[in-house]
Structures are given as C-alpha cells and as structure tokens.
Amino acid sequence: MMNFVVKTIANAGALAVAIWLVGDITLTGDSTGRKVLTLILVALLFGLVNFVVKPVVQLLTLPLFVLTLGLITLIVNALMLLLTSWLADVFDLNFHVEGFWTAVLGGLIISVVSWALNVALPDKD
C-alpha cells in the first residue's frame, strides 16, 4: 500500500513539474485545494493508464523498440499522456494536453522527474 502511495505522489509531482514547465499542459481549478485534488486524481489516472495500457502498447511496439534503440519509448509516453488527457476530459477533470509534440515534451519531463522522485522517495510495502 505504501508503494502505491509513493508512486502516486511521484506521478503527481512529475505532472506538476510538467504543468509548470510546459505552457500547453494545463490544470485549472477554482482554488488551490481543487487544483491539488485534480492533480492527485490525474496522477491516479495516469498511473492506471501506465499500469494497464502501456505494457500492451510496449509489447506491440517491441520491434520498433529494437529498431529505434528505445527512442519509441518517447512516443509511447506521449501517447499515454494524451490518453490520460482524454480520460481526464471524459471524467470532467480540468487537465488538458494540447497537441502531440507538447505530449512528447511533457512525457519526457514526467519520465525524468518521476524517475528522480522514485529514487528519492522510499520504496517500502
């Protein structure tokens, strides 16, 4: 359970950094509390997408992974971020990613920041 909480906090932190650095990734809300709640819900949604959909996409793109020496991972991460944005819209969360190249940059930032946060935060069950 602790591992789940740590990963959700890392996802939320990484998403917050991407929202802060990339102008076309937006999170809106009436108050700071509403924004934090939305960010946590989007982090949960992003974690769910990465847990369920990403392994299937990675398996299907395995030949491209080998061919591009892993660079296809940037595209897969961008697609997961765009899927999260679409699902956030479906669930009426105020989170939006504008365009594919914004998603590529956001996915890169989220990958780096979440990796750093997962290294820094404890990983206990």
Short mmCIF file of N, CA and C in Angstrom, two decimals:
data_model
loop_
_atom_site.label_atom_id
_atom_site.label_comp_id
_atom_site.label_asym_id
_atom_site.label_seq_id
_atom_site.Cartn_x
_atom_site.Cartn_y
_atom_site.Cartn_z
N MET A 1 0.83 -1.20 0.00
CA MET A 1 0.00 0.00 0.00
C MET A 1 0.87 1.26 0.00
N MET A 2 1.95 1.22 0.76
CA MET A 2 2.85 2.37 0.83
C MET A 2 3.49 2.64 -0.53
N ASN A 3 3.82 1.57 -1.25
CA ASN A 3 4.41 1.71 -2.57
C ASN A 3 3.45 2.42 -3.52
N PHE A 4 2.16 2.09 -3.45
CA PHE A 4 1.14 2.73 -4.27
C PHE A 4 1.06 4.23 -3.98
N VAL A 5 1.08 4.59 -2.71
CA VAL A 5 1.02 5.99 -2.31
C VAL A 5 2.26 6.75 -2.79
N VAL A 6 3.42 6.14 -2.65
CA VAL A 6 4.67 6.77 -3.08
C VAL A 6 4.66 6.99 -4.59
N LYS A 7 4.22 6.00 -5.34
CA LYS A 7 4.18 6.14 -6.79
C LYS A 7 3.17 7.19 -7.22
N THR A 8 2.05 7.28 -6.53
CA THR A 8 1.05 8.30 -6.85
C THR A 8 1.59 9.69 -6.55
N ILE A 9 2.29 9.84 -5.43
CA ILE A 9 2.90 11.13 -5.10
C ILE A 9 3.97 11.50 -6.13
N ALA A 10 4.75 10.52 -6.55
CA ALA A 10 5.77 10.78 -7.57
C ALA A 10 5.13 11.18 -8.89
N ASN A 11 4.05 10.49 -9.28
CA ASN A 11 3.34 10.87 -10.50
C ASN A 11 2.76 12.28 -10.40
N ALA A 12 2.18 12.60 -9.25
CA ALA A 12 1.61 13.94 -9.06
C ALA A 12 2.69 15.01 -9.13
N GLY A 13 3.82 14.75 -8.50
CA GLY A 13 4.93 15.70 -8.56
C GLY A 13 5.46 15.87 -9.97
N ALA A 14 5.60 14.76 -10.69
CA ALA A 14 6.09 14.83 -12.07
C ALA A 14 5.10 15.56 -12.97
N LEU A 15 3.82 15.30 -12.79
CA LEU A 15 2.81 16.02 -13.56
C LEU A 15 2.82 17.51 -13.23
N ALA A 16 3.01 17.85 -11.96
CA ALA A 16 3.07 19.26 -11.56
C ALA A 16 4.25 19.97 -12.20
N VAL A 17 5.39 19.31 -12.27
CA VAL A 17 6.56 19.91 -12.92
C VAL A 17 6.29 20.11 -14.41
N ALA A 18 5.68 19.11 -15.06
CA ALA A 18 5.37 19.24 -16.48
C ALA A 18 4.37 20.38 -16.73
N ILE A 19 3.38 20.51 -15.86
CA ILE A 19 2.41 21.60 -15.99
C ILE A 19 3.11 22.94 -15.81
N TRP A 20 4.04 23.00 -14.89
CA TRP A 20 4.78 24.24 -14.61
C TRP A 20 5.70 24.62 -15.76
N LEU A 21 6.36 23.64 -16.38
CA LEU A 21 7.35 23.92 -17.42
C LEU A 21 6.77 24.06 -18.83
N VAL A 22 5.70 23.35 -19.12
CA VAL A 22 5.15 23.34 -20.47
C VAL A 22 3.83 24.11 -20.47
N GLY A 23 3.79 25.17 -21.23
CA GLY A 23 2.62 26.05 -21.23
C GLY A 23 1.35 25.42 -21.76
N ASP A 24 1.47 24.45 -22.66
CA ASP A 24 0.28 23.84 -23.27
C ASP A 24 -0.23 22.62 -22.51
N ILE A 25 0.33 22.34 -21.36
CA ILE A 25 -0.23 21.34 -20.45
C ILE A 25 -0.85 22.14 -19.32
N THR A 26 -2.17 22.06 -19.21
CA THR A 26 -2.87 22.94 -18.27
C THR A 26 -3.64 22.15 -17.22
N LEU A 27 -3.71 22.75 -16.05
CA LEU A 27 -4.50 22.25 -14.94
C LEU A 27 -5.21 23.47 -14.37
N THR A 28 -6.52 23.46 -14.43
CA THR A 28 -7.28 24.62 -13.95
C THR A 28 -8.17 24.20 -12.80
N GLY A 29 -8.55 25.19 -12.02
CA GLY A 29 -9.45 24.94 -10.90
C GLY A 29 -9.77 26.24 -10.21
N ASP A 30 -10.82 26.22 -9.40
CA ASP A 30 -11.27 27.42 -8.71
C ASP A 30 -10.34 27.82 -7.57
N SER A 31 -9.80 26.84 -6.88
CA SER A 31 -8.96 27.12 -5.72
C SER A 31 -7.74 26.19 -5.75
N THR A 32 -6.81 26.48 -4.86
CA THR A 32 -5.62 25.65 -4.77
C THR A 32 -5.98 24.22 -4.33
N GLY A 33 -6.91 24.09 -3.41
CA GLY A 33 -7.34 22.77 -2.96
C GLY A 33 -7.95 21.96 -4.09
N ARG A 34 -8.75 22.63 -4.91
CA ARG A 34 -9.37 21.96 -6.06
C ARG A 34 -8.30 21.51 -7.07
N LYS A 35 -7.29 22.37 -7.27
CA LYS A 35 -6.20 22.01 -8.19
C LYS A 35 -5.41 20.82 -7.67
N VAL A 36 -5.14 20.79 -6.38
CA VAL A 36 -4.39 19.68 -5.78
C VAL A 36 -5.19 18.38 -5.89
N LEU A 37 -6.48 18.45 -5.61
CA LEU A 37 -7.33 17.27 -5.74
C LEU A 37 -7.36 16.77 -7.19
N THR A 38 -7.50 17.70 -8.12
CA THR A 38 -7.49 17.33 -9.54
C THR A 38 -6.16 16.73 -9.93
N LEU A 39 -5.06 17.30 -9.44
CA LEU A 39 -3.72 16.77 -9.75
C LEU A 39 -3.56 15.35 -9.21
N ILE A 40 -4.05 15.08 -8.02
CA ILE A 40 -3.96 13.74 -7.45
C ILE A 40 -4.82 12.76 -8.24
N LEU A 41 -6.02 13.18 -8.64
CA LEU A 41 -6.88 12.31 -9.43
C LEU A 41 -6.27 12.03 -10.80
N VAL A 42 -5.67 13.05 -11.42
CA VAL A 42 -5.00 12.85 -12.71
C VAL A 42 -3.79 11.93 -12.53
N ALA A 43 -3.06 12.07 -11.42
CA ALA A 43 -1.93 11.19 -11.15
C ALA A 43 -2.39 9.73 -11.00
N LEU A 44 -3.51 9.53 -10.34
CA LEU A 44 -4.07 8.18 -10.22
C LEU A 44 -4.48 7.63 -11.59
N LEU A 45 -5.09 8.48 -12.39
CA LEU A 45 -5.49 8.10 -13.73
C LEU A 45 -4.28 7.78 -14.60
N PHE A 46 -3.25 8.61 -14.49
CA PHE A 46 -2.01 8.40 -15.24
C PHE A 46 -1.34 7.09 -14.82
N GLY A 47 -1.33 6.82 -13.53
CA GLY A 47 -0.77 5.56 -13.03
C GLY A 47 -1.56 4.36 -13.53
N LEU A 48 -2.88 4.48 -13.58
CA LEU A 48 -3.72 3.40 -14.08
C LEU A 48 -3.47 3.15 -15.57
N VAL A 49 -3.36 4.23 -16.34
CA VAL A 49 -3.07 4.11 -17.77
C VAL A 49 -1.71 3.44 -17.97
N ASN A 50 -0.72 3.86 -17.19
CA ASN A 50 0.62 3.27 -17.32
C ASN A 50 0.65 1.81 -16.87
N PHE A 51 -0.22 1.45 -15.95
CA PHE A 51 -0.26 0.08 -15.45
C PHE A 51 -1.00 -0.86 -16.41
N VAL A 52 -2.08 -0.38 -17.02
CA VAL A 52 -2.94 -1.23 -17.84
C VAL A 52 -2.58 -1.17 -19.32
N VAL A 53 -2.49 0.03 -19.87
CA VAL A 53 -2.37 0.19 -21.32
C VAL A 53 -0.91 0.15 -21.79
N LYS A 54 -0.02 0.77 -21.04
CA LYS A 54 1.37 0.90 -21.50
C LYS A 54 2.06 -0.45 -21.78
N PRO A 55 1.91 -1.47 -20.93
CA PRO A 55 2.57 -2.75 -21.25
C PRO A 55 2.08 -3.37 -22.57
N VAL A 56 0.79 -3.21 -22.86
CA VAL A 56 0.25 -3.75 -24.11
C VAL A 56 0.85 -3.01 -25.30
N VAL A 57 0.91 -1.69 -25.20
CA VAL A 57 1.48 -0.89 -26.28
C VAL A 57 2.97 -1.20 -26.45
N GLN A 58 3.68 -1.36 -25.34
CA GLN A 58 5.10 -1.68 -25.43
C GLN A 58 5.32 -3.06 -26.06
N LEU A 59 4.46 -4.00 -25.76
CA LEU A 59 4.59 -5.32 -26.37
C LEU A 59 4.34 -5.24 -27.88
N LEU A 60 3.33 -4.48 -28.27
CA LEU A 60 3.02 -4.34 -29.69
C LEU A 60 4.09 -3.58 -30.46
N THR A 61 4.80 -2.69 -29.77
CA THR A 61 5.83 -1.89 -30.45
C THR A 61 7.24 -2.43 -30.19
N LEU A 62 7.34 -3.66 -29.71
CA LEU A 62 8.65 -4.25 -29.42
C LEU A 62 9.60 -4.23 -30.62
N PRO A 63 9.14 -4.58 -31.82
CA PRO A 63 10.07 -4.49 -32.96
C PRO A 63 10.57 -3.06 -33.21
N LEU A 64 9.68 -2.07 -33.03
CA LEU A 64 10.10 -0.67 -33.19
C LEU A 64 11.05 -0.25 -32.08
N PHE A 65 10.85 -0.80 -30.89
CA PHE A 65 11.75 -0.51 -29.78
C PHE A 65 13.18 -0.96 -30.12
N VAL A 66 13.29 -2.15 -30.67
CA VAL A 66 14.61 -2.67 -31.05
C VAL A 66 15.18 -1.87 -32.21
N LEU A 67 14.34 -1.58 -33.20
CA LEU A 67 14.78 -0.86 -34.40
C LEU A 67 15.23 0.56 -34.09
N THR A 68 14.54 1.24 -33.17
CA THR A 68 14.88 2.63 -32.85
C THR A 68 15.77 2.76 -31.63
N LEU A 69 16.25 1.64 -31.11
CA LEU A 69 17.12 1.62 -29.92
C LEU A 69 16.46 2.29 -28.72
N GLY A 70 15.17 2.12 -28.59
CA GLY A 70 14.45 2.62 -27.43
C GLY A 70 13.83 3.98 -27.58
N LEU A 71 14.07 4.67 -28.67
CA LEU A 71 13.50 6.02 -28.83
C LEU A 71 11.98 6.01 -28.99
N ILE A 72 11.42 4.87 -29.37
CA ILE A 72 9.97 4.77 -29.48
C ILE A 72 9.31 4.96 -28.12
N THR A 73 10.07 4.78 -27.04
CA THR A 73 9.54 4.99 -25.70
C THR A 73 9.03 6.41 -25.51
N LEU A 74 9.69 7.39 -26.13
CA LEU A 74 9.22 8.77 -26.06
C LEU A 74 7.83 8.90 -26.67
N ILE A 75 7.60 8.21 -27.77
CA ILE A 75 6.30 8.26 -28.43
C ILE A 75 5.25 7.55 -27.58
N VAL A 76 5.61 6.41 -27.02
CA VAL A 76 4.68 5.67 -26.16
C VAL A 76 4.30 6.51 -24.94
N ASN A 77 5.28 7.17 -24.32
CA ASN A 77 4.99 8.03 -23.17
C ASN A 77 4.08 9.19 -23.56
N ALA A 78 4.31 9.76 -24.74
CA ALA A 78 3.46 10.85 -25.22
C ALA A 78 2.03 10.36 -25.44
N LEU A 79 1.89 9.19 -26.01
CA LEU A 79 0.55 8.64 -26.22
C LEU A 79 -0.16 8.34 -24.90
N MET A 80 0.58 7.89 -23.90
CA MET A 80 -0.02 7.64 -22.58
C MET A 80 -0.48 8.96 -21.94
N LEU A 81 0.30 10.02 -22.15
CA LEU A 81 -0.09 11.33 -21.61
C LEU A 81 -1.32 11.87 -22.34
N LEU A 82 -1.37 11.68 -23.66
CA LEU A 82 -2.55 12.11 -24.42
C LEU A 82 -3.78 11.31 -24.02
N LEU A 83 -3.61 10.01 -23.79
CA LEU A 83 -4.73 9.19 -23.33
C LEU A 83 -5.21 9.64 -21.95
N THR A 84 -4.28 9.98 -21.08
CA THR A 84 -4.65 10.49 -19.76
C THR A 84 -5.41 11.80 -19.88
N SER A 85 -4.98 12.68 -20.79
CA SER A 85 -5.68 13.94 -21.03
C SER A 85 -7.10 13.69 -21.52
N TRP A 86 -7.24 12.73 -22.44
CA TRP A 86 -8.57 12.41 -22.96
C TRP A 86 -9.47 11.84 -21.86
N LEU A 87 -8.93 10.92 -21.06
CA LEU A 87 -9.71 10.34 -19.96
C LEU A 87 -10.06 11.39 -18.91
N ALA A 88 -9.15 12.33 -18.66
CA ALA A 88 -9.44 13.41 -17.72
C ALA A 88 -10.61 14.24 -18.23
N ASP A 89 -10.67 14.45 -19.53
CA ASP A 89 -11.80 15.17 -20.13
C ASP A 89 -13.09 14.37 -19.98
N VAL A 90 -13.01 13.07 -20.16
CA VAL A 90 -14.19 12.21 -20.00
C VAL A 90 -14.71 12.26 -18.57
N PHE A 91 -13.80 12.26 -17.59
CA PHE A 91 -14.18 12.30 -16.18
C PHE A 91 -14.35 13.73 -15.66
N ASP A 92 -14.33 14.70 -16.55
CA ASP A 92 -14.55 16.11 -16.22
C ASP A 92 -13.52 16.65 -15.22
N LEU A 93 -12.27 16.24 -15.42
CA LEU A 93 -11.16 16.80 -14.65
C LEU A 93 -10.53 17.91 -15.49
N ASN A 94 -10.08 18.95 -14.85
CA ASN A 94 -9.57 20.13 -15.55
C ASN A 94 -8.08 19.98 -15.88
N PHE A 95 -7.75 18.98 -16.67
CA PHE A 95 -6.39 18.72 -17.10
C PHE A 95 -6.41 18.51 -18.61
N HIS A 96 -5.51 19.21 -19.31
CA HIS A 96 -5.51 19.09 -20.77
C HIS A 96 -4.09 19.21 -21.32
N VAL A 97 -3.79 18.37 -22.30
CA VAL A 97 -2.53 18.42 -23.04
C VAL A 97 -2.88 18.82 -24.47
N GLU A 98 -2.28 19.89 -24.94
CA GLU A 98 -2.58 20.44 -26.25
C GLU A 98 -1.57 19.98 -27.29
N GLY A 99 -1.89 18.92 -28.01
CA GLY A 99 -1.07 18.51 -29.14
C GLY A 99 -0.05 17.42 -28.83
N PHE A 100 0.39 16.77 -29.92
CA PHE A 100 1.29 15.63 -29.81
C PHE A 100 2.67 16.03 -29.33
N TRP A 101 3.27 17.09 -29.91
CA TRP A 101 4.63 17.47 -29.54
C TRP A 101 4.70 18.01 -28.12
N THR A 102 3.63 18.61 -27.67
CA THR A 102 3.55 19.00 -26.26
C THR A 102 3.55 17.76 -25.38
N ALA A 103 2.84 16.73 -25.82
CA ALA A 103 2.80 15.46 -25.07
C ALA A 103 4.17 14.79 -25.06
N VAL A 104 4.92 14.89 -26.16
CA VAL A 104 6.27 14.31 -26.20
C VAL A 104 7.16 15.01 -25.17
N LEU A 105 7.14 16.34 -25.18
CA LEU A 105 7.95 17.10 -24.21
C LEU A 105 7.48 16.82 -22.78
N GLY A 106 6.17 16.82 -22.57
CA GLY A 106 5.63 16.52 -21.24
C GLY A 106 5.97 15.12 -20.78
N GLY A 107 5.88 14.15 -21.69
CA GLY A 107 6.23 12.77 -21.35
C GLY A 107 7.69 12.63 -20.97
N LEU A 108 8.55 13.36 -21.66
CA LEU A 108 9.98 13.34 -21.34
C LEU A 108 10.22 13.93 -19.95
N ILE A 109 9.61 15.06 -19.68
CA ILE A 109 9.75 15.70 -18.37
C ILE A 109 9.20 14.80 -17.26
N ILE A 110 8.03 14.23 -17.49
CA ILE A 110 7.41 13.36 -16.48
C ILE A 110 8.27 12.13 -16.22
N SER A 111 8.85 11.56 -17.27
CA SER A 111 9.71 10.39 -17.10
C SER A 111 10.93 10.71 -16.25
N VAL A 112 11.58 11.82 -16.54
CA VAL A 112 12.79 12.20 -15.80
C VAL A 112 12.46 12.53 -14.34
N VAL A 113 11.43 13.33 -14.13
CA VAL A 113 11.08 13.76 -12.77
C VAL A 113 10.55 12.58 -11.95
N SER A 114 9.71 11.72 -12.54
CA SER A 114 9.20 10.60 -11.76
C SER A 114 10.30 9.60 -11.44
N TRP A 115 11.26 9.43 -12.35
CA TRP A 115 12.40 8.57 -12.05
C TRP A 115 13.18 9.14 -10.86
N ALA A 116 13.45 10.45 -10.88
CA ALA A 116 14.20 11.09 -9.79
C ALA A 116 13.43 10.99 -8.47
N LEU A 117 12.12 11.21 -8.51
CA LEU A 117 11.33 11.13 -7.29
C LEU A 117 11.23 9.70 -6.77
N ASN A 118 11.13 8.72 -7.66
CA ASN A 118 11.09 7.32 -7.22
C ASN A 118 12.41 6.89 -6.60
N VAL A 119 13.53 7.47 -7.05
CA VAL A 119 14.82 7.19 -6.45
C VAL A 119 14.90 7.83 -5.07
N ALA A 120 14.39 9.07 -4.94
CA ALA A 120 14.50 9.81 -3.70
C ALA A 120 13.51 9.35 -2.63
N LEU A 121 12.30 8.96 -3.04
CA LEU A 121 11.28 8.56 -2.07
C LEU A 121 11.47 7.10 -1.67
N PRO A 122 11.04 6.75 -0.45
CA PRO A 122 11.20 5.36 -0.01
C PRO A 122 10.31 4.42 -0.80
N ASP A 123 10.76 3.19 -0.95
CA ASP A 123 10.04 2.19 -1.73
C ASP A 123 9.77 0.97 -0.86
N LYS A 124 8.86 1.14 0.10
CA LYS A 124 8.52 0.06 1.03
C LYS A 124 7.08 -0.37 0.82
N ASP A 125 6.80 -1.63 1.08
CA ASP A 125 5.41 -2.13 1.01
C ASP A 125 4.80 -2.19 2.37
#
